[in-house]
Amino acid sequence: MLSIEDRAAVIESSLKFIYELEKNEFEELIRLKIELFESTKKVIYLIDACRLEKKMIGITARSRELAKKAFLFKPLEKTLHFYLEGFITNKKPAEAIEIIEKAFAEIKVKDDNLIAVRDLYLGSLCGVDGDYYRYNKLICSAKKNYKKGIYYQLNTVVSDFYCGSDEQGFLGVQDALVLEDGLVKFDYVFSISCDAVYFNYYGEIFLNGFFESNKKAAVHLYVIESESNNKILDFIRDQWYSDRVVVNFFKCPEGIDFRPISAVLRLLAIDDLLKKYNKPVFFGEIDALVTKDLGCLLSGLYSGGADQLVRVIGHHLPWQRFTCGLGVFMPTKSGFVASALMNRFIKGIFNHNEKHWWADQCALEAAIRYSFLINSEYNPKFVGPGDLSEFIITPTGADSHEKKVFILKNKHKEFYG
């Protein structure tokens, strides 16, 4: 006869996570995880139950209670993470802050990392509520006191206004961007970046879709330098929109993971693009399909005196709240300040940190935070993801390139025939 743990392992390995088809097996698995906790007092089994429930059907009343039980039984980063995820998601800042403070009042053991995580969440919620002074103070304190743990992204959060100000280069000395004057007349620029592999998969789909719907725009493409440079340039030269695309290559030092760099280059270029062309600069991801004229967004930004368009999602943490899927910097006084800050912070992050994932959104967040702190005239326009869904389609998740290409090609056919 199989042990309880073996029975749980067999059920878990067989799940396809389709609740309607696997309800009985899943409910048995959750029951076994709870039974394992009760018999061993190992909190990992309650964490497993929360993780599995979220994956199968989302955050539920049961997963919240299991997360609370786990945290009160053993206050750890992981149990705190599931507790907060369950209880403060979609809550208003004041209510969420009360929940966090009550949770910490109920526990006796408070190590430095738990205090740092508490400050991270409290600070983030202050930011959501518009108190950027307290937001900055708390997340900077959290970063200073946090030791290595599951919130590794906290090390990438900018906590020094002067971060990057003394940097002459970015991962070595780089050539200045070559920005052409001979482009056809355009009203705005779209900044994208990638490596050669991503360009091979998505470059043609993105550029075709973009220019079919954006007749008065130019694109700046920033690519990690490789043996494919000439192949990429030859492809662009053969397209009808070749006089609307500027390409630059970034030489990445050996031994550095180029993938997060390829993601952040689209943001790094914005400051130069604003200064050169004095036009709005959009940014987004190359594995996407633009489905509508982005110029439609600009009239509202101009009339409202906006310095940025920022897409905000429901997460509270600094590296999650402001996304890089689609946004724009406007050629205003405060827009120039924000883009210059972001440019500097990117250089500082990459020259002083070992782990660079989430660097793009950390730099964007820092530019927004410090713009609020130093510039009383700063006026970004925050929108939700749904507000921009008619303009761009971006397949999310860890799907294969082939699956994302399949989705994007079908969407291209749907929109453009």
Coordinates of C-alpha atoms in Angstrom, one line a residue:
M1 CA 0.0 0.0 0.0
L2 CA 1.3 3.4 -0.9
S3 CA 2.1 5.9 1.9
I4 CA 0.1 9.1 2.1
E5 CA 3.0 11.1 0.6
D6 CA 3.3 8.6 -2.3
R7 CA -0.4 8.7 -3.0
A8 CA -0.2 12.5 -3.1
A9 CA 2.8 12.4 -5.4
V10 CA 1.0 10.0 -7.8
I11 CA -2.1 12.2 -8.0
E12 CA -0.1 15.4 -8.5
S13 CA 2.0 14.0 -11.3
S14 CA -1.1 12.9 -13.1
L15 CA -3.0 16.2 -13.1
K16 CA -3.5 18.3 -16.2
F17 CA -5.1 21.0 -14.0
I18 CA -8.5 20.9 -15.6
Y19 CA -10.8 21.2 -12.6
E20 CA -14.0 20.2 -14.4
L21 CA -12.4 16.9 -15.3
E22 CA -10.2 16.3 -12.3
K23 CA -12.3 17.6 -9.4
N24 CA -12.3 14.4 -7.4
E25 CA -8.6 13.7 -7.8
F26 CA -7.7 17.3 -7.0
E27 CA -9.9 17.4 -3.8
E28 CA -8.3 14.2 -2.7
L29 CA -4.8 15.7 -3.2
I30 CA -5.6 18.8 -1.1
R31 CA -7.0 16.5 1.6
L32 CA -3.8 14.5 1.6
K33 CA -1.6 17.6 1.8
I34 CA -3.5 18.8 4.8
E35 CA -3.3 15.4 6.4
L36 CA 0.4 15.3 5.8
F37 CA 0.8 18.7 7.6
E38 CA -1.3 17.5 10.5
S39 CA 0.8 14.3 10.9
T40 CA 4.3 15.8 10.3
K41 CA 3.8 19.5 11.2
K42 CA 5.9 20.4 8.1
V43 CA 4.5 23.6 6.8
I44 CA 5.6 22.9 3.2
Y45 CA 2.5 20.7 2.8
L46 CA 0.2 23.7 3.5
I47 CA 2.3 25.8 1.1
D48 CA 1.9 23.0 -1.5
A49 CA -1.8 23.0 -1.1
C50 CA -2.0 26.8 -1.6
R51 CA 0.2 26.6 -4.7
L52 CA -1.8 23.8 -6.2
E53 CA -5.1 25.5 -5.5
K54 CA -3.9 28.7 -7.1
K55 CA -2.8 26.8 -10.2
M56 CA -6.0 24.8 -10.5
I57 CA -8.7 27.3 -9.7
G58 CA -7.1 30.5 -8.4
I59 CA -7.1 32.0 -4.9
T60 CA -10.0 30.8 -2.9
A61 CA -11.4 31.1 0.6
R62 CA -9.8 27.7 1.4
S63 CA -6.4 28.6 0.1
R64 CA -6.6 31.9 2.1
E65 CA -7.3 30.0 5.3
L66 CA -4.6 27.4 4.6
A67 CA -2.1 30.3 3.9
K68 CA -3.1 32.0 7.2
K69 CA -2.7 28.8 9.1
A70 CA 0.7 28.2 7.6
F71 CA 1.9 31.7 8.3
L72 CA 0.7 31.7 11.9
F73 CA 2.2 28.3 12.5
K74 CA 5.6 29.1 11.1
P75 CA 6.2 32.7 10.0
L76 CA 8.6 32.4 7.0
E77 CA 9.0 34.3 3.8
K78 CA 7.1 31.7 1.8
T79 CA 4.2 31.4 4.2
L80 CA 4.0 35.2 4.4
H81 CA 4.1 35.4 0.6
F82 CA 1.0 33.1 0.2
Y83 CA -0.7 34.8 3.1
L84 CA -0.4 38.3 1.6
E85 CA -1.1 37.1 -1.9
G86 CA -4.4 35.6 -0.7
F87 CA -5.5 38.4 1.6
I88 CA -4.5 41.7 0.0
T89 CA -4.9 41.0 -3.7
N90 CA -7.5 43.5 -5.1
K91 CA -7.9 45.2 -1.8
K92 CA -7.8 48.9 -1.4
P93 CA -4.5 50.2 0.1
A94 CA -5.9 51.2 3.5
E95 CA -7.6 47.8 3.9
A96 CA -4.5 45.9 2.7
I97 CA -2.2 47.8 5.1
E98 CA -4.5 47.0 8.0
I99 CA -4.4 43.3 7.0
I100 CA -0.6 43.3 7.0
E101 CA -0.3 45.1 10.3
K102 CA -2.8 42.7 11.9
A103 CA -0.9 39.7 10.6
F104 CA 2.4 40.9 12.1
A105 CA 0.7 41.6 15.4
E106 CA -0.3 37.9 15.6
I107 CA 3.2 36.5 15.4
K108 CA 6.0 36.5 17.9
V109 CA 9.0 35.7 15.7
K110 CA 10.0 38.6 13.5
D111 CA 13.3 38.1 11.7
D112 CA 15.0 40.8 9.7
N113 CA 13.8 39.4 6.4
L114 CA 10.2 39.2 7.5
I115 CA 10.4 42.8 8.6
A116 CA 11.9 43.8 5.3
V117 CA 9.2 42.0 3.3
R118 CA 6.6 43.7 5.5
D119 CA 8.1 47.1 4.7
L120 CA 8.3 46.2 1.0
Y121 CA 4.5 45.5 0.9
L122 CA 3.6 48.4 3.2
G123 CA 5.7 50.8 1.1
S124 CA 4.3 49.5 -2.2
L125 CA 0.7 50.0 -0.9
C126 CA 1.6 53.6 0.1
G127 CA 2.7 54.1 -3.5
V128 CA -0.6 52.7 -4.8
D129 CA -2.3 55.2 -2.5
G130 CA -0.2 58.1 -3.9
D131 CA 2.1 58.6 -0.9
Y132 CA 5.4 58.4 -2.8
Y133 CA 7.5 59.8 0.0
R134 CA 6.6 56.9 2.4
Y135 CA 6.6 54.5 -0.5
N136 CA 10.2 55.4 -1.2
K137 CA 11.3 55.4 2.4
L138 CA 9.9 51.9 3.2
I139 CA 11.1 50.1 0.1
C140 CA 14.5 51.6 0.4
S141 CA 14.6 50.4 4.0
A142 CA 13.4 47.0 2.9
K143 CA 16.2 46.7 0.3
K144 CA 18.8 47.7 2.8
N145 CA 17.7 45.1 5.4
Y146 CA 16.8 42.2 3.2
K147 CA 19.1 39.2 2.9
K148 CA 18.9 36.8 0.1
G149 CA 15.6 35.1 -0.2
I150 CA 12.6 34.6 -2.5
Y151 CA 12.2 38.3 -3.3
Y152 CA 15.5 38.5 -5.2
Q153 CA 14.0 41.3 -7.4
L154 CA 14.3 43.6 -4.4
N155 CA 18.0 43.8 -5.0
T156 CA 17.3 45.3 -8.4
V157 CA 14.9 48.0 -7.1
V158 CA 16.5 51.4 -7.3
S159 CA 17.1 52.9 -3.8
D160 CA 19.6 55.6 -4.6
F161 CA 18.5 58.6 -6.6
Y162 CA 22.1 59.0 -7.9
C163 CA 22.2 55.4 -9.1
G164 CA 24.1 55.4 -12.4
S165 CA 25.0 59.1 -12.4
D166 CA 28.7 58.3 -12.3
E167 CA 28.6 55.7 -15.1
Q168 CA 30.4 56.5 -18.3
G169 CA 29.4 53.2 -20.0
F170 CA 26.8 50.5 -19.7
L171 CA 28.5 47.1 -19.3
G172 CA 31.5 48.5 -21.0
V173 CA 31.9 51.5 -23.4
Q174 CA 29.1 51.5 -26.0
D175 CA 28.9 53.5 -29.2
A176 CA 26.4 56.2 -29.3
L177 CA 23.1 55.4 -31.1
V178 CA 23.1 56.2 -34.8
L179 CA 19.8 57.9 -35.4
E180 CA 19.0 58.9 -39.0
D181 CA 17.7 62.1 -40.3
G182 CA 16.5 60.7 -43.6
L183 CA 13.4 58.9 -42.4
V184 CA 10.1 59.7 -44.0
K185 CA 8.0 62.2 -42.0
F186 CA 6.5 60.6 -38.9
D187 CA 4.5 61.6 -35.8
Y188 CA 5.9 59.2 -33.2
V189 CA 8.4 56.4 -32.7
F190 CA 8.0 52.9 -31.4
S191 CA 11.1 51.5 -29.5
I192 CA 11.6 47.7 -29.5
S193 CA 14.6 45.5 -28.7
C194 CA 15.5 41.8 -28.9
D195 CA 18.3 39.3 -29.7
A196 CA 18.7 37.6 -33.1
V197 CA 16.6 34.6 -32.1
Y198 CA 13.7 36.7 -31.1
F199 CA 14.0 38.8 -34.3
N200 CA 13.9 35.6 -36.4
Y201 CA 10.7 34.5 -34.7
Y202 CA 8.8 37.8 -34.3
G203 CA 10.5 40.6 -36.2
E204 CA 8.5 40.2 -39.4
I205 CA 5.2 39.7 -37.7
F206 CA 5.6 42.7 -35.5
L207 CA 6.9 45.1 -38.2
N208 CA 4.3 44.1 -40.7
G209 CA 1.4 44.5 -38.2
F210 CA 2.8 47.7 -36.8
F211 CA 3.2 49.5 -40.2
E212 CA -0.1 48.2 -41.5
S213 CA -1.9 50.1 -38.7
N214 CA 0.6 52.9 -38.0
K215 CA 1.2 54.8 -41.2
K216 CA 2.7 57.9 -39.6
A217 CA 5.2 56.2 -37.3
A218 CA 8.9 55.1 -37.3
V219 CA 10.4 52.2 -35.4
H220 CA 13.7 52.0 -33.6
L221 CA 15.0 48.5 -33.3
Y222 CA 17.8 47.8 -30.8
V223 CA 19.4 44.3 -31.2
I224 CA 22.0 42.4 -29.3
E225 CA 25.0 42.2 -31.6
S226 CA 25.6 38.8 -33.2
E227 CA 26.7 37.0 -36.4
S228 CA 23.1 37.7 -37.6
N229 CA 23.6 41.5 -37.8
N230 CA 23.8 41.6 -41.7
K231 CA 21.0 39.2 -42.0
I232 CA 18.7 41.5 -40.0
L233 CA 19.8 44.6 -41.9
D234 CA 19.3 42.9 -45.2
F235 CA 15.8 41.9 -44.2
I236 CA 14.9 45.5 -43.2
R237 CA 16.3 46.9 -46.5
D238 CA 14.1 44.6 -48.5
Q239 CA 10.8 45.8 -46.9
W240 CA 8.6 48.6 -48.1
Y241 CA 8.9 50.2 -44.7
S242 CA 12.7 50.3 -44.8
D243 CA 12.8 54.1 -44.7
R244 CA 10.8 54.0 -41.4
V245 CA 13.1 51.7 -39.4
V246 CA 16.3 52.6 -37.6
V247 CA 18.5 49.7 -36.4
N248 CA 21.3 49.8 -33.8
F249 CA 23.3 46.9 -32.3
F250 CA 24.4 46.5 -28.7
K251 CA 27.7 44.7 -28.0
C252 CA 27.2 42.6 -24.9
P253 CA 30.3 41.6 -23.0
E254 CA 31.1 37.9 -22.8
G255 CA 30.0 36.1 -19.7
I256 CA 26.9 38.3 -19.2
D257 CA 23.4 36.9 -19.7
F258 CA 22.2 39.0 -22.7
R259 CA 18.5 38.1 -22.3
P260 CA 17.5 40.7 -19.7
I261 CA 19.7 43.2 -21.5
S262 CA 17.8 42.6 -24.8
A263 CA 14.6 43.4 -22.9
V264 CA 15.8 46.6 -21.4
L265 CA 17.5 48.1 -24.5
R266 CA 14.1 49.4 -25.8
L267 CA 13.9 51.6 -22.6
L268 CA 17.5 52.6 -22.7
A269 CA 17.0 54.1 -26.2
I270 CA 14.1 56.3 -25.3
D271 CA 16.1 59.2 -23.9
D272 CA 18.1 59.5 -27.1
L273 CA 15.1 59.1 -29.3
L274 CA 13.2 61.9 -27.4
K275 CA 16.1 64.2 -27.7
K276 CA 16.8 63.5 -31.4
Y277 CA 13.3 63.6 -32.8
N278 CA 11.3 65.5 -30.2
K279 CA 8.3 63.2 -30.8
P280 CA 6.4 60.8 -28.5
V281 CA 8.3 57.5 -28.0
F282 CA 6.2 54.4 -27.5
F283 CA 7.8 51.2 -26.2
G284 CA 6.7 47.6 -26.2
E285 CA 7.7 44.0 -26.8
I286 CA 8.6 42.5 -30.2
D287 CA 6.7 39.3 -29.5
A288 CA 3.4 41.1 -29.9
L289 CA 1.0 42.4 -32.6
V290 CA 0.0 46.0 -32.8
T291 CA -3.6 46.0 -33.9
K292 CA -4.6 49.7 -34.1
D293 CA -3.1 53.1 -34.9
L294 CA -1.4 54.2 -31.7
G295 CA -1.7 57.8 -32.8
C296 CA -5.3 57.5 -31.4
L297 CA -3.8 57.6 -27.9
L298 CA -1.8 60.8 -28.4
S299 CA -4.6 63.3 -28.8
G300 CA -5.8 62.6 -25.2
L301 CA -2.2 62.7 -23.9
Y302 CA -1.5 66.0 -25.5
S303 CA -4.8 67.6 -24.4
G304 CA -4.4 66.3 -20.9
G305 CA -0.8 67.5 -20.6
A306 CA 0.5 64.0 -19.8
D307 CA 4.2 63.3 -19.6
Q308 CA 3.9 59.5 -19.8
L309 CA 1.4 56.8 -20.5
V310 CA 1.9 54.0 -18.0
R311 CA 0.1 50.6 -17.9
V312 CA -0.6 49.6 -14.3
I313 CA -1.7 46.1 -13.3
G314 CA -3.2 44.9 -10.0
H315 CA 0.0 43.8 -8.4
H316 CA 1.5 45.9 -5.6
L317 CA 5.2 45.1 -5.8
P318 CA 7.5 47.7 -7.4
W319 CA 8.8 45.4 -10.2
Q320 CA 5.3 44.2 -11.1
R321 CA 3.0 47.2 -10.8
F322 CA 4.2 49.2 -13.9
T323 CA 4.5 47.0 -17.0
C324 CA 6.6 47.4 -20.1
G325 CA 4.1 45.8 -22.5
L326 CA 3.1 49.2 -23.9
G327 CA 3.7 52.7 -22.8
V328 CA 4.9 56.1 -24.1
F329 CA 7.1 59.0 -23.0
M330 CA 6.0 62.4 -24.3
P331 CA 8.3 65.2 -25.4
T332 CA 7.5 67.4 -22.5
K333 CA 9.8 69.0 -19.9
S334 CA 8.8 66.3 -17.4
G335 CA 8.8 63.6 -20.0
F336 CA 12.5 64.4 -20.7
V337 CA 13.3 64.3 -17.0
A338 CA 11.6 60.9 -16.5
S339 CA 13.4 59.4 -19.6
A340 CA 16.8 60.7 -18.4
L341 CA 16.2 59.2 -15.0
M342 CA 15.3 55.8 -16.4
N343 CA 18.3 55.8 -18.7
R344 CA 20.6 56.5 -15.8
F345 CA 18.9 53.9 -13.5
I346 CA 19.3 51.2 -16.2
K347 CA 23.0 51.8 -16.4
G348 CA 23.3 51.8 -12.6
I349 CA 21.3 48.6 -12.3
F350 CA 23.4 46.7 -14.8
N351 CA 26.7 47.9 -13.6
H352 CA 26.1 47.2 -10.0
N353 CA 24.0 44.0 -9.8
E354 CA 24.6 40.4 -10.7
K355 CA 21.0 39.4 -11.4
H356 CA 19.3 41.5 -14.0
W357 CA 15.8 39.9 -14.5
W358 CA 13.0 42.5 -14.0
A359 CA 15.6 45.3 -14.6
D360 CA 13.4 46.9 -17.2
Q361 CA 10.3 47.3 -14.9
C362 CA 12.5 48.2 -11.9
A363 CA 14.0 51.1 -14.0
L364 CA 10.6 52.2 -15.2
E365 CA 9.2 52.1 -11.7
A366 CA 12.2 54.1 -10.3
A367 CA 11.8 56.8 -13.0
I368 CA 8.1 57.2 -12.0
R369 CA 8.8 57.2 -8.3
Y370 CA 11.6 59.7 -8.3
S371 CA 9.8 61.9 -10.9
F372 CA 7.0 62.2 -8.4
L373 CA 9.5 63.0 -5.6
I374 CA 11.5 65.6 -7.4
N375 CA 9.1 67.2 -9.8
S376 CA 5.8 68.7 -8.7
E377 CA 4.7 69.2 -12.3
Y378 CA 5.1 65.5 -13.3
N379 CA 1.9 64.2 -14.8
P380 CA 1.8 60.6 -15.9
K381 CA -1.5 59.0 -17.1
F382 CA -2.0 55.6 -15.5
V383 CA -4.2 53.1 -17.4
G384 CA -5.2 49.5 -16.7
P385 CA -4.2 46.6 -19.0
G386 CA -7.7 46.4 -20.5
D387 CA -7.6 50.1 -21.6
L388 CA -4.9 49.2 -24.1
S389 CA -6.1 45.8 -25.2
E390 CA -7.5 47.1 -28.5
F391 CA -4.1 48.4 -29.5
I392 CA -1.8 45.4 -28.9
I393 CA -1.9 41.6 -28.4
T394 CA 0.9 40.0 -26.4
P395 CA 0.8 36.3 -25.7
T396 CA 1.9 35.8 -22.1
G397 CA 3.4 33.0 -20.1
A398 CA 6.2 30.6 -20.8
D399 CA 4.8 29.3 -24.0
S400 CA 7.1 28.0 -26.7
H401 CA 8.1 30.4 -29.5
E402 CA 6.3 28.2 -32.0
K403 CA 3.0 28.5 -30.0
K404 CA 3.3 32.3 -29.7
V405 CA 4.1 32.6 -33.4
F406 CA 1.1 30.5 -34.2
I407 CA -1.1 32.8 -32.1
L408 CA 0.3 36.0 -33.5
K409 CA 0.0 34.8 -37.1
N410 CA -3.6 33.9 -36.6
K411 CA -4.3 37.3 -35.0
H412 CA -2.5 39.0 -37.9
K413 CA -4.7 37.2 -40.4
E414 CA -7.8 38.1 -38.3
F415 CA -6.9 41.8 -38.2
Y416 CA -5.1 42.4 -41.5
G417 CA -6.3 39.5 -43.8

